[in-house]
Every structure is written in C-alpha cells, then in structure tokens.
XYZ file of C-alpha atoms in Angstrom:
223
model
C -9.181 9.895 7.968
C -11.404 12.727 9.244
C -12.311 10.789 12.398
C -8.819 9.443 13.116
C -6.667 10.534 16.019
C -3.125 11.754 15.413
C -1.468 8.349 15.796
C -3.799 6.657 13.332
C -3.297 9.455 10.848
C 0.468 9.115 11.135
C 0.206 5.358 10.667
C -1.972 5.815 7.580
C 0.446 8.339 6.073
C 3.399 6.073 6.836
C 1.664 3.128 5.176
C 0.773 5.221 2.142
C 4.465 6.092 1.939
C 5.337 2.393 2.068
C 2.874 1.725 -0.759
C 4.438 4.487 -2.841
C 7.928 3.127 -2.181
C 7.003 -0.429 -3.165
C 5.037 0.718 -6.196
C 7.971 2.773 -7.474
C 10.378 -0.144 -7.073
C 7.902 -2.484 -8.745
C 7.200 -0.027 -11.558
C 10.879 0.416 -12.350
C 11.601 -3.302 -12.234
C 8.469 -4.501 -14.081
C 8.568 -2.599 -17.367
C 6.133 0.111 -16.320
C 3.519 -2.030 -14.599
C 2.281 -1.285 -11.102
C 2.120 -3.402 -7.962
C -0.299 -1.201 -6.005
C -2.052 1.049 -8.543
C -4.631 -1.170 -10.215
C -6.322 1.660 -12.126
C -3.051 2.069 -13.989
C -2.803 -1.662 -14.625
C -6.398 -1.706 -15.842
C -5.532 0.988 -18.364
C -2.450 -0.995 -19.389
C -4.655 -4.078 -19.758
C -7.006 -2.226 -22.097
C -4.158 -0.757 -24.130
C -2.392 -4.112 -24.371
C -5.580 -5.878 -25.441
C -6.006 -3.341 -28.231
C -2.398 -3.085 -29.366
C -0.388 -6.065 -28.089
C -2.725 -8.831 -26.888
C 0.208 -11.120 -26.111
C 1.252 -8.771 -23.298
C -2.205 -8.415 -21.743
C -1.566 -11.405 -19.502
C 0.871 -9.359 -17.378
C -1.562 -6.684 -16.123
C -4.314 -9.300 -15.896
C -2.223 -11.420 -13.539
C -1.177 -8.383 -11.507
C -4.803 -7.361 -11.028
C -5.715 -10.926 -10.065
C -2.879 -11.056 -7.539
C -3.936 -7.739 -6.029
C -7.535 -8.903 -5.599
C -6.283 -12.139 -4.041
C -4.193 -10.095 -1.611
C -7.190 -7.970 -0.658
C -9.287 -11.094 -0.098
C -6.597 -12.817 1.954
C -5.975 -9.716 4.025
C -9.702 -9.292 4.651
C -9.996 -12.862 5.932
C -7.030 -12.394 8.257
C -8.394 -9.057 9.490
C -11.803 -10.587 10.206
C -10.292 -13.440 12.188
C -7.844 -11.231 14.084
C -10.567 -9.018 15.565
C -9.112 -6.119 17.582
C -5.599 -7.180 16.576
C -6.323 -6.838 12.872
C -3.831 -4.055 12.169
C -0.860 -6.009 13.451
C -2.162 -9.190 11.799
C -2.529 -7.528 8.399
C 0.779 -5.709 8.662
C 2.460 -8.895 9.839
C 1.279 -10.547 6.625
C 2.454 -7.583 4.543
C 5.864 -7.664 6.224
C 6.277 -11.393 5.627
C 5.357 -11.005 1.956
C 7.815 -8.141 1.471
C 10.629 -10.024 3.204
C 9.868 -13.065 1.051
C 9.846 -10.910 -2.086
C 13.221 -9.408 -1.190
C 14.733 -12.812 -0.475
C 13.299 -14.488 -3.556
C 14.457 -11.604 -5.694
C 17.998 -12.518 -4.668
C 17.265 -16.171 -5.441
C 15.831 -15.228 -8.839
C 19.036 -13.412 -9.739
C 20.922 -16.643 -9.054
C 18.445 -18.672 -11.083
C 17.099 -20.459 -8.014
C 13.569 -19.018 -8.279
C 11.310 -17.821 -11.113
C 11.630 -14.096 -11.753
C 7.894 -13.437 -11.553
C 7.540 -14.717 -7.975
C 8.860 -11.574 -6.212
C 6.507 -9.421 -8.287
C 3.578 -11.674 -7.387
C 4.418 -11.350 -3.697
C 4.646 -7.564 -3.962
C 1.251 -7.164 -5.596
C -0.318 -9.537 -3.061
C 1.220 -7.556 -0.199
C -0.134 -4.284 -1.553
C -3.603 -5.752 -1.896
C -3.530 -7.012 1.682
C -2.270 -3.645 2.960
C -5.609 -1.993 2.217
C -7.241 -3.997 5.019
C -5.321 -2.112 7.706
C -8.076 0.426 8.304
C -11.580 -1.023 8.254
C -14.945 0.301 9.336
C -17.949 -2.025 9.454
C -15.965 -4.588 7.496
C -15.112 -2.278 4.604
C -11.976 -0.309 3.783
C -12.126 3.147 5.388
C -8.784 4.419 4.062
C -7.332 3.360 0.735
C -3.579 3.194 1.233
C -2.401 2.202 -2.233
C -4.603 4.510 -4.311
C -5.112 8.239 -3.872
C -8.011 9.153 -6.160
C -10.431 9.198 -3.228
C -8.098 11.344 -1.126
C -7.674 13.855 -3.947
C -11.437 13.986 -4.537
C -11.998 14.735 -0.842
C -9.265 17.366 -0.957
C -10.947 19.037 -3.923
C -14.319 18.929 -2.184
C -12.813 20.479 0.949
C -11.332 23.293 -1.139
C -14.691 23.915 -2.824
C -16.512 23.913 0.519
C -14.019 26.404 1.911
C -14.498 28.722 -1.063
C -18.279 28.474 -0.671
C -18.128 29.132 3.064
C -19.604 25.724 3.853
C -18.610 23.191 6.525
C -15.747 21.115 5.213
C -13.692 18.098 6.095
C -10.028 18.306 6.920
C -8.545 18.682 3.455
C -5.040 18.909 4.896
C -5.298 15.325 6.140
C -6.141 14.022 2.683
C -3.364 16.127 1.182
C -0.955 14.608 3.697
C -2.071 11.092 2.759
C -1.410 11.828 -0.913
C 1.891 13.440 0.021
C 2.876 10.305 1.915
C 2.406 8.120 -1.144
C 4.148 10.615 -3.434
C 7.099 10.958 -1.057
C 7.374 7.198 -0.746
C 7.455 6.903 -4.533
C 10.313 9.407 -4.720
C 12.261 7.488 -2.082
C 11.536 4.198 -3.827
C 12.806 5.524 -7.148
C 15.974 6.853 -5.524
C 16.528 3.582 -3.678
C 16.050 1.586 -6.873
C 18.514 3.819 -8.712
C 21.193 2.978 -6.152
C 20.237 -0.522 -5.002
C 18.055 -1.938 -7.789
C 15.787 -4.700 -6.492
C 17.692 -4.850 -3.209
C 15.681 -1.757 -2.292
C 12.997 -4.245 -1.271
C 14.965 -4.868 1.912
C 14.402 -1.211 2.785
C 10.698 -1.692 2.126
C 10.750 -4.704 4.441
C 12.339 -2.632 7.194
C 9.764 0.109 6.643
C 6.977 -2.458 6.984
C 8.500 -3.764 10.220
C 8.481 -0.241 11.626
C 4.821 0.199 10.669
C 4.027 -3.155 12.282
C 5.665 -1.997 15.512
C 3.647 1.231 15.458
C 0.419 -0.689 14.862
C 1.245 -3.056 17.727
C 1.746 -0.124 20.094
C -1.446 1.529 18.907
C -3.545 -1.598 19.425
C -1.875 -2.350 22.746
C -2.770 1.143 23.923
C -6.372 0.668 22.825
C -6.603 -2.654 24.671
C -5.363 -1.120 27.927
C -7.589 1.917 27.700
C -4.910 4.368 26.587
C -5.872 4.397 22.926
C -8.956 4.475 20.756
C-alpha cells in the first residue's frame, strides 16, 4: 500500500470493504464461521477438534475452499498478465452472483444449502490475487493482521522519531474492512441472504474501477 497511487489505494480499500461485507453476511448465515477470515476458521477448527469433532469438517472445508480460491485466482491472474485485476475481479463477481442466485434456489430446495457458502469462500480466496508483486500477494484484502502490524510499527517509528511508512493508509485499509462488515451486518438484518445481491453489485463496481485503472495504465495515463 505504501507505494500505491491514490486510485489503487481507493480500490484496495473498496475491496477490503467488500470482503468485510461478504464475511459479515457469511458469518451471520453460517453459524459463526467465516468466509474470508481463515485465522478465525483455523481457531474454530482447533476448538471443534477438541470439543466437538463432528463439527470440525465445516471449518476444514471452508479453509480448503479458500485455498482453492486463492490457487484458482492466482492461475487466472498469471494468465491474464496486465489485465489481471479485471480478470480476478471478474471471477469474484461471477462467484458472488452465482452465490446470490443459488442461495435463492437453495431456499426453494432446488440446490444444496452449502453451495452458496462454498462459492463465497472461493470468491474471497480469489480476491486476494488482485494486488500482486513479483507473483506474490502485496496487499491482503480479506485479512487485516498485517495492516494492523504495519500501523503499530508506524506509530512506534513516529514516537521514536524514525522514518516511518504511511500508517494512515494501513488504518484506512482496516477501516474499509470494518466498515464493510458493519454494512454487511445491517444488510443481513434487513435482507437476510438476499444481501448477497448487494455484494454482487459492489463487486461489479470494483470491477469497473479496476477496468478503468488498467485501461489508463495501458494508454499511458496510469501506473
């Protein structure tokens, strides 16, 4: 984030907000499991293994789906080259739209109830391939531990009078995810699982922003 221009920072914050929104909806509809926060699911896996082994399969499958989403998104990003942001976000958008539609089908008994959740966790895994540097993730969009660590380090450096990174940027990234989670919880309270259609629209907006950003870079008006 420190080396990003304003547009890339705004895109990253917007995508973190999307991740928070989807995670809140997933959390409230999946009995306290997460669709983007795998540290939390890993803790749930450990607790379930120790206390209720029969339930451990749920976090295990969520973690597996997330890793599969990361892998799939990485392959698409590698093949898309300079168009990787729109390619990855196109995949994320399709998965969210499918999850929203299949959630409606599941309510009518026309699709298994676990399928929308599987699509959500796969989408969140893929999302982390939006910002890459040398083939590795440069900005984690669905987890904020790294951003908070960098914020704390920036605060310490400031207190010590040392050169520091832009802590405000990392705080904004965390704030994006937190704000998205609040909006997701409010949307779920009023719309239940239909809130996924709002997430789909949000993803479409992010896809449009990424397309404009990459188009500008290709024509020499972006970096």
